[in-house]
mmCIF file of C-alpha atoms in Angstrom:
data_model
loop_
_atom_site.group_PDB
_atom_site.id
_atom_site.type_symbol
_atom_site.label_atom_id
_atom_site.label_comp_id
_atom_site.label_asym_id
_atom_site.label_seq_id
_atom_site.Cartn_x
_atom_site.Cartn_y
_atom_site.Cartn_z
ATOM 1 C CA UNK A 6 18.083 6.246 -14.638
ATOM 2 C CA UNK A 7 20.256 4.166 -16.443
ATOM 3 C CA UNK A 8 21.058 0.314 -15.552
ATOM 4 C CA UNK A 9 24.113 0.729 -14.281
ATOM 5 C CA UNK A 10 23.059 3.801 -12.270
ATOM 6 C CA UNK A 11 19.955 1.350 -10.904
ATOM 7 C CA UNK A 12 22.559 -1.424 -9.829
ATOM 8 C CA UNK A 13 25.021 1.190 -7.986
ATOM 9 C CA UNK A 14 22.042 2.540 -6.463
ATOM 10 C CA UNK A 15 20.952 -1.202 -5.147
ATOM 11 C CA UNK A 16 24.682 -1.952 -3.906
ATOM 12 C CA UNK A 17 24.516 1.154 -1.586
ATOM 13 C CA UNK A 18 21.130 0.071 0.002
ATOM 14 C CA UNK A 19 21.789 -3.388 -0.236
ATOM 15 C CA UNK A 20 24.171 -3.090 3.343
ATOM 16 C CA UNK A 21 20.493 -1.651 5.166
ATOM 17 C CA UNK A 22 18.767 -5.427 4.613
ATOM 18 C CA UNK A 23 20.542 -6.541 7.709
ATOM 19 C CA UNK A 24 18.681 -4.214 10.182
ATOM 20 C CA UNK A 25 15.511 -5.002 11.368
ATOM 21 C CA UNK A 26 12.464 -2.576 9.958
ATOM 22 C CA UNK A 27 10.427 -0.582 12.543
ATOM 23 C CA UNK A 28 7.177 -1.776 12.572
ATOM 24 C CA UNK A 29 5.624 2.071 12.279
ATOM 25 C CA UNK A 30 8.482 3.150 9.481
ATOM 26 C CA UNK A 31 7.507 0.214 7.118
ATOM 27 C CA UNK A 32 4.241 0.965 7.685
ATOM 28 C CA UNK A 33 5.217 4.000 6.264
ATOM 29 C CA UNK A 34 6.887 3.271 3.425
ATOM 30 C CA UNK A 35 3.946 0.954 2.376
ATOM 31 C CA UNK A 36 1.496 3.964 2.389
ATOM 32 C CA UNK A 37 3.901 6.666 0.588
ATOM 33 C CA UNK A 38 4.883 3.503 -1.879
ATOM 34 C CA UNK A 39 0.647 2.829 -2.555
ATOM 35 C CA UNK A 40 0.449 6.159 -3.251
ATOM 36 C CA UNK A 41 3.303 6.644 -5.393
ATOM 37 C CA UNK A 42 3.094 3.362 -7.199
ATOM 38 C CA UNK A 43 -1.160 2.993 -7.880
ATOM 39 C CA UNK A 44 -1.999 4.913 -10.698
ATOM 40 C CA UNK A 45 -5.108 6.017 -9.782
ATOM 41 C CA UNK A 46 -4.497 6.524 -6.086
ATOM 42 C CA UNK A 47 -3.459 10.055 -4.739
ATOM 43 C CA UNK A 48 -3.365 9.419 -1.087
ATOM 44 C CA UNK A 49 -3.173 6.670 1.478
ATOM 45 C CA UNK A 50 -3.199 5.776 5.136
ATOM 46 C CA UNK A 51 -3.850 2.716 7.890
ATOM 47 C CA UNK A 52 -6.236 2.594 10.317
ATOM 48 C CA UNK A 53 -6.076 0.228 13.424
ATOM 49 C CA UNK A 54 -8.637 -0.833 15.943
ATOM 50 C CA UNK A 55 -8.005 -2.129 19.292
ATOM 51 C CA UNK A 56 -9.806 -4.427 21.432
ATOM 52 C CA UNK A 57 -11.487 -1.705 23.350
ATOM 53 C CA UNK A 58 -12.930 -0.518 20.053
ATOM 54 C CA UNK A 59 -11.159 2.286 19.635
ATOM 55 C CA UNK A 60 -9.493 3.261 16.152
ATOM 56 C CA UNK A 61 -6.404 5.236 14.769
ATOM 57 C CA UNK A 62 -5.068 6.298 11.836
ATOM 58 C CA UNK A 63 -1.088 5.380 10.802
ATOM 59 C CA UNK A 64 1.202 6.868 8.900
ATOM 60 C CA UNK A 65 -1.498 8.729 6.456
ATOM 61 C CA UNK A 66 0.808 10.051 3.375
ATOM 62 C CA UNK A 67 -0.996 13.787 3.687
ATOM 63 C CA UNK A 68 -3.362 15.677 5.889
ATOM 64 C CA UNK A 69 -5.954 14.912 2.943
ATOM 65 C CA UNK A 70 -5.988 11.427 4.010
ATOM 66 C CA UNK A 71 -5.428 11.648 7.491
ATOM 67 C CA UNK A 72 -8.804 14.178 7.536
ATOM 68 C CA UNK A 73 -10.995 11.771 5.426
ATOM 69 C CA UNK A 74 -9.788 8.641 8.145
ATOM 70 C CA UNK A 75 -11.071 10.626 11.217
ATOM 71 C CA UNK A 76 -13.968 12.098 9.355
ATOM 72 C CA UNK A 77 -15.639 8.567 9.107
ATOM 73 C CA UNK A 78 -14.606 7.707 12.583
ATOM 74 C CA UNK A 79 -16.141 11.004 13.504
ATOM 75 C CA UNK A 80 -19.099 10.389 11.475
ATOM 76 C CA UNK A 81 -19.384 6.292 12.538
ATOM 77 C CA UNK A 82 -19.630 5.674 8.582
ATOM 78 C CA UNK A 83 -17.210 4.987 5.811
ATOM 79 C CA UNK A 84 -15.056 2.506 3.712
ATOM 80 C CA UNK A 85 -12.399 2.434 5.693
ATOM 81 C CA UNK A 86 -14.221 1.549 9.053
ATOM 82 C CA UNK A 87 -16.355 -0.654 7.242
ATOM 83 C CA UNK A 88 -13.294 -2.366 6.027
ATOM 84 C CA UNK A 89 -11.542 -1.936 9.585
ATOM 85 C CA UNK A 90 -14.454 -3.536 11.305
ATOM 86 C CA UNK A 91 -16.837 -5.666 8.789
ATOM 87 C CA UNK A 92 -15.633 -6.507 5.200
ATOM 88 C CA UNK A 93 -12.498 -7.996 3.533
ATOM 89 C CA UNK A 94 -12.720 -5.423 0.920
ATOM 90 C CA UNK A 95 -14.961 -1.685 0.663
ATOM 91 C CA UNK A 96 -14.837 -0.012 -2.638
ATOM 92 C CA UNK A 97 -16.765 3.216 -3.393
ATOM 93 C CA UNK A 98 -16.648 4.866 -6.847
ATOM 94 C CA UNK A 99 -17.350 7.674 -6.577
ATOM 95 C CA UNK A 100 -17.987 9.248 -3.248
ATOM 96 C CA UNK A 101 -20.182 12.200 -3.736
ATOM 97 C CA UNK A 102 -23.175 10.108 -5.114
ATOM 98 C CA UNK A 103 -22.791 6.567 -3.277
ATOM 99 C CA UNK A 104 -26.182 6.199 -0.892
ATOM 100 C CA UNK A 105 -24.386 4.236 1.508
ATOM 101 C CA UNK A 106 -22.060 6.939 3.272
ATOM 102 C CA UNK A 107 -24.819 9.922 2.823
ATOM 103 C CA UNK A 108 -23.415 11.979 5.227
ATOM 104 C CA UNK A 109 -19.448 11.259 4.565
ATOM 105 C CA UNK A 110 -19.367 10.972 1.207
ATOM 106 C CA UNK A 111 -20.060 14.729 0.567
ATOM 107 C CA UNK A 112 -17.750 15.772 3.068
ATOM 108 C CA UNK A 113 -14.859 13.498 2.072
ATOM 109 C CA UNK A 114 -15.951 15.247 -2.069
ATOM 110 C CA UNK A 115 -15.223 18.568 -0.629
ATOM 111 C CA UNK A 116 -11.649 17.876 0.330
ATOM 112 C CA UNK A 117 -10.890 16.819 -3.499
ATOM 113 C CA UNK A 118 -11.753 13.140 -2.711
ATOM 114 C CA UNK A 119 -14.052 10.920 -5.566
ATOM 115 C CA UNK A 120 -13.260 7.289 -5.003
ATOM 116 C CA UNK A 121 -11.859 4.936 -2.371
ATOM 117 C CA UNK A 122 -10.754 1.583 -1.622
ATOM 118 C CA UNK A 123 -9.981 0.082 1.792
ATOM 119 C CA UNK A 124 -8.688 -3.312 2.232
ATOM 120 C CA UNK A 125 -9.077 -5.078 5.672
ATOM 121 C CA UNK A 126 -6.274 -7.344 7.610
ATOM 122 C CA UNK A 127 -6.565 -8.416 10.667
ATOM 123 C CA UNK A 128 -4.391 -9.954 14.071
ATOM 124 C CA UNK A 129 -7.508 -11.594 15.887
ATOM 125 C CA UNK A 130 -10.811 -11.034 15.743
ATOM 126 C CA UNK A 131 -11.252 -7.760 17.791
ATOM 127 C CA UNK A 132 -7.993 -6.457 16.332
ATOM 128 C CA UNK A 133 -7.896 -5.207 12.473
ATOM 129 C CA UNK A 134 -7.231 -2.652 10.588
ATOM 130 C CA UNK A 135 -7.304 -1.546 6.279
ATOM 131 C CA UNK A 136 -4.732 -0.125 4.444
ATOM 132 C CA UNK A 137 -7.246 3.287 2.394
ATOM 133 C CA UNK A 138 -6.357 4.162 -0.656
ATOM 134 C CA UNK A 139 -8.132 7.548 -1.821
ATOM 135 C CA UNK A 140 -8.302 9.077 -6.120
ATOM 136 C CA UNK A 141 -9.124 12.634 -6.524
ATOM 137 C CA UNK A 142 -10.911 11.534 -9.616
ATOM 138 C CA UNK A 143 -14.393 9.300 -9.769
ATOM 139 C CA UNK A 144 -14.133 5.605 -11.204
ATOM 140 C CA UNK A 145 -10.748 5.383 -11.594
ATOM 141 C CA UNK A 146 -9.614 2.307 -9.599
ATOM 142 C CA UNK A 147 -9.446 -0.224 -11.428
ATOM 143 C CA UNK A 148 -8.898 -4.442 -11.119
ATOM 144 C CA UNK A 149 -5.307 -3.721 -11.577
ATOM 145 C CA UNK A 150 -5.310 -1.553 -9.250
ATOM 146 C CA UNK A 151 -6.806 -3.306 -6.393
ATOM 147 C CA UNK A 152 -4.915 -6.480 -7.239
ATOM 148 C CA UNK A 153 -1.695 -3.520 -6.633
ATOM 149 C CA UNK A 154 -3.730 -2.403 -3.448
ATOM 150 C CA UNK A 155 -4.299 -6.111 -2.074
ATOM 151 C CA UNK A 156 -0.638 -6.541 -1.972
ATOM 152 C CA UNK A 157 0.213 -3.393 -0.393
ATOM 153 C CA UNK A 158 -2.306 -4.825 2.231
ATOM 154 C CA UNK A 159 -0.666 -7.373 2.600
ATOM 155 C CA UNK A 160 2.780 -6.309 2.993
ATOM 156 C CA UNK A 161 0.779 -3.593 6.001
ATOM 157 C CA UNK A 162 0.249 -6.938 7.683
ATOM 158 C CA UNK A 163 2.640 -8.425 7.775
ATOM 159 C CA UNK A 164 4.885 -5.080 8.504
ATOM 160 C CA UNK A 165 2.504 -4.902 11.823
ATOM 161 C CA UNK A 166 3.205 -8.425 13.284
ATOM 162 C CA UNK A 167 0.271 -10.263 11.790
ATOM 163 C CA UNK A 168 1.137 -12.063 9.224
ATOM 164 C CA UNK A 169 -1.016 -15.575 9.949
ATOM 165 C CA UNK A 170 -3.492 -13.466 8.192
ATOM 166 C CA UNK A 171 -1.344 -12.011 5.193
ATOM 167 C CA UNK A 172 -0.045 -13.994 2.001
ATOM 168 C CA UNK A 173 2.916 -12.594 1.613
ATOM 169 C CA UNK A 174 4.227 -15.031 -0.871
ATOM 170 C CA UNK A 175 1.485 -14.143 -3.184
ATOM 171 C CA UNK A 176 3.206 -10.522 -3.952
ATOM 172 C CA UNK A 177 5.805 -11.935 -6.078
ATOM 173 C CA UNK A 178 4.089 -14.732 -7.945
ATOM 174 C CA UNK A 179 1.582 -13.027 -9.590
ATOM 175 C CA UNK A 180 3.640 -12.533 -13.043
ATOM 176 C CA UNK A 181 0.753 -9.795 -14.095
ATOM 177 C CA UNK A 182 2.703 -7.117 -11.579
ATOM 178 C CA UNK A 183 6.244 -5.723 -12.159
ATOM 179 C CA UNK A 184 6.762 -4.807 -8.601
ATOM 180 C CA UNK A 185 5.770 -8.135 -7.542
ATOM 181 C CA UNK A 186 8.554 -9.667 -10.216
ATOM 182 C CA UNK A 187 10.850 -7.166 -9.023
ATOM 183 C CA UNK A 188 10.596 -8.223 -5.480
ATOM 184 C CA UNK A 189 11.202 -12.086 -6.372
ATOM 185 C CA UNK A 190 14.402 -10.926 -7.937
ATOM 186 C CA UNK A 191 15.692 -9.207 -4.803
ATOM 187 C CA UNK A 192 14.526 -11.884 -3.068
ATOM 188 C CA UNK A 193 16.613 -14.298 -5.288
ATOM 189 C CA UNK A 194 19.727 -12.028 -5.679
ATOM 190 C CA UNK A 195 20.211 -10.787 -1.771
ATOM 191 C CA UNK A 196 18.747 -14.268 -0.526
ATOM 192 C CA UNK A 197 15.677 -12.051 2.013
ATOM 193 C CA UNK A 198 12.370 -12.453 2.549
ATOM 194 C CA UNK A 199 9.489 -10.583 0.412
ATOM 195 C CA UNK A 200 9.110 -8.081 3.218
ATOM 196 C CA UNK A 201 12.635 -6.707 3.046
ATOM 197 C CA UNK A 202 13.127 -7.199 -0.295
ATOM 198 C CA UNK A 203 10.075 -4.853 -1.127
ATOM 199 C CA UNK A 204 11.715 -2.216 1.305
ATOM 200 C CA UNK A 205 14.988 -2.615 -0.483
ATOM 201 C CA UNK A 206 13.102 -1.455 -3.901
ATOM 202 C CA UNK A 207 11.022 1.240 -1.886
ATOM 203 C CA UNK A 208 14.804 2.700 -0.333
ATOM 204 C CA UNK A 209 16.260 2.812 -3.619
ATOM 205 C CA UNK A 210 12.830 4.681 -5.101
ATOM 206 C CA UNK A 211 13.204 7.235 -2.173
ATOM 207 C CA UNK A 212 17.091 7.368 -2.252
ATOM 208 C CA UNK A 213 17.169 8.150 -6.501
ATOM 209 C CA UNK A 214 14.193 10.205 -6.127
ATOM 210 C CA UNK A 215 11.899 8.259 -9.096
ATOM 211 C CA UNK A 216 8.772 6.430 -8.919
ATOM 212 C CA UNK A 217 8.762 2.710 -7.720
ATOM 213 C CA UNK A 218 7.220 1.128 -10.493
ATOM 214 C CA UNK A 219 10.124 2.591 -12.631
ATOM 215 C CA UNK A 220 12.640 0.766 -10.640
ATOM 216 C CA UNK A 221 11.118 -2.457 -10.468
ATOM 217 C CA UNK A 222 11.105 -1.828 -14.436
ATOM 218 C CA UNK A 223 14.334 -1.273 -14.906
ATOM 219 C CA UNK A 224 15.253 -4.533 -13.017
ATOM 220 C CA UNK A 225 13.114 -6.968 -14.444
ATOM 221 C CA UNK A 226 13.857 -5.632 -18.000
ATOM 222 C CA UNK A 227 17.588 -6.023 -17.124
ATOM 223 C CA UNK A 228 17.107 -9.323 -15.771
ATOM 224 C CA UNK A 229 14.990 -10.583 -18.671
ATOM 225 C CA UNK A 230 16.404 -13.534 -20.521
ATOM 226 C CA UNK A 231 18.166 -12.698 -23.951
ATOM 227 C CA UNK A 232 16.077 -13.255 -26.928
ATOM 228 C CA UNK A 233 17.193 -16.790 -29.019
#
């Protein structure tokens, strides 16, 4: 896609920022966008509790992922409810061997799975819920992706209404992320909040049919200052 293209593109989406976002449809477009935009992640999905201690799976990007989420709450082991219910963060590297899921682990190998990360967020303390991020290969997430996966997180929160316990101003002032630089400049140029602005990019992504990272790209090399 060519710059121009990319800024024709914006202009046409750019009349959407006014509407108000679905809670369940930017939830949606945070999972697809993980998936699309981490390198090593393949599929992802949300999972919710309630304060009746019940738990549900959200907008899962494929039936791989929404299998593996009700597998572990089949099962009463995995990252994701550990993330869901105990720790900020679960990361397994490779699921066929790791001790501490013996029984899921296997299972969630045999539908192509190797390696997970779940990040928790919460509302209150009996309500939470972790954004999982699956790779069909073995120790391939990385710090850079997680740091990638932590905002996604985030922006899950905040998408759901709970946002006392997200940082959404962090996702565009880490300089080490092109997405997150690519949000501050929509933020900057159509005067929204980080929320919106990161669903502008994702619309665009969807609309052009090319990966999200490549947009955000494109607009922070075409915003870059000229050389002296």
């Amino acid at each position: 896609m060519e710059i121009s293209q990319l800024f024709e593109a914006m202009e046409k989406v750019a009349a959407s920022l006014r509407f108000p976002l679905d809670g369940v449809d930017a939830v949606r477009m945070i999972t697809w966008s993980a998936a699309d935009t981490i390198p090593s992640i393949d599929h992802a999905s949300v999972s919710l509790t309630t304060r009746t201690g019940e738990i549900q799976t959200l907008a899962p990007t494929d039936a791989i992922a929404a299998r593996a989420d009700v597998l572990q709450y089949e099962l009463h082991q995995g990252p994701c409810l550990d993330a869901a219910i105990e720790e900020p963060i679960v990361q397994v590297n490779d699921l066929r061997d790791d001790p501490r899921w013996p029984v899921f682990g296997p299972k969630a190998a045999d539908l192509g799975l190797r390696a997970q990360v779940a990040f928790q967020f919460r509302a209150d303390p009996h309500v939470r819920g972790a954004l999982n991020l699956y790779a069909n290969q073995p120790h391939s997430i990385g710090q850079d992706d997680r740091l990638l996966g932590l905002m996604f997180a985030n922006l899950a929160a905040v998408a759901l209404g709970w946002s006392r316990h997200a940082t959404s101003p962090a996702i565009v002032l880490d300089p080490r992320e092109e997405i997150g630089r690519a949000v501050g400049i929509v933020m900057e140029r159509y005067q929204v909040d980080p929320e919106r602005a990161f669903a502008f990019l994702v619309r665009i992504s969807q609309s052009e049919n090319i990966k999200l990272r490549e947009v955000a790209a494109k607009l922070v090399a075409d915003t870059a200052p000229e050389p002296n």
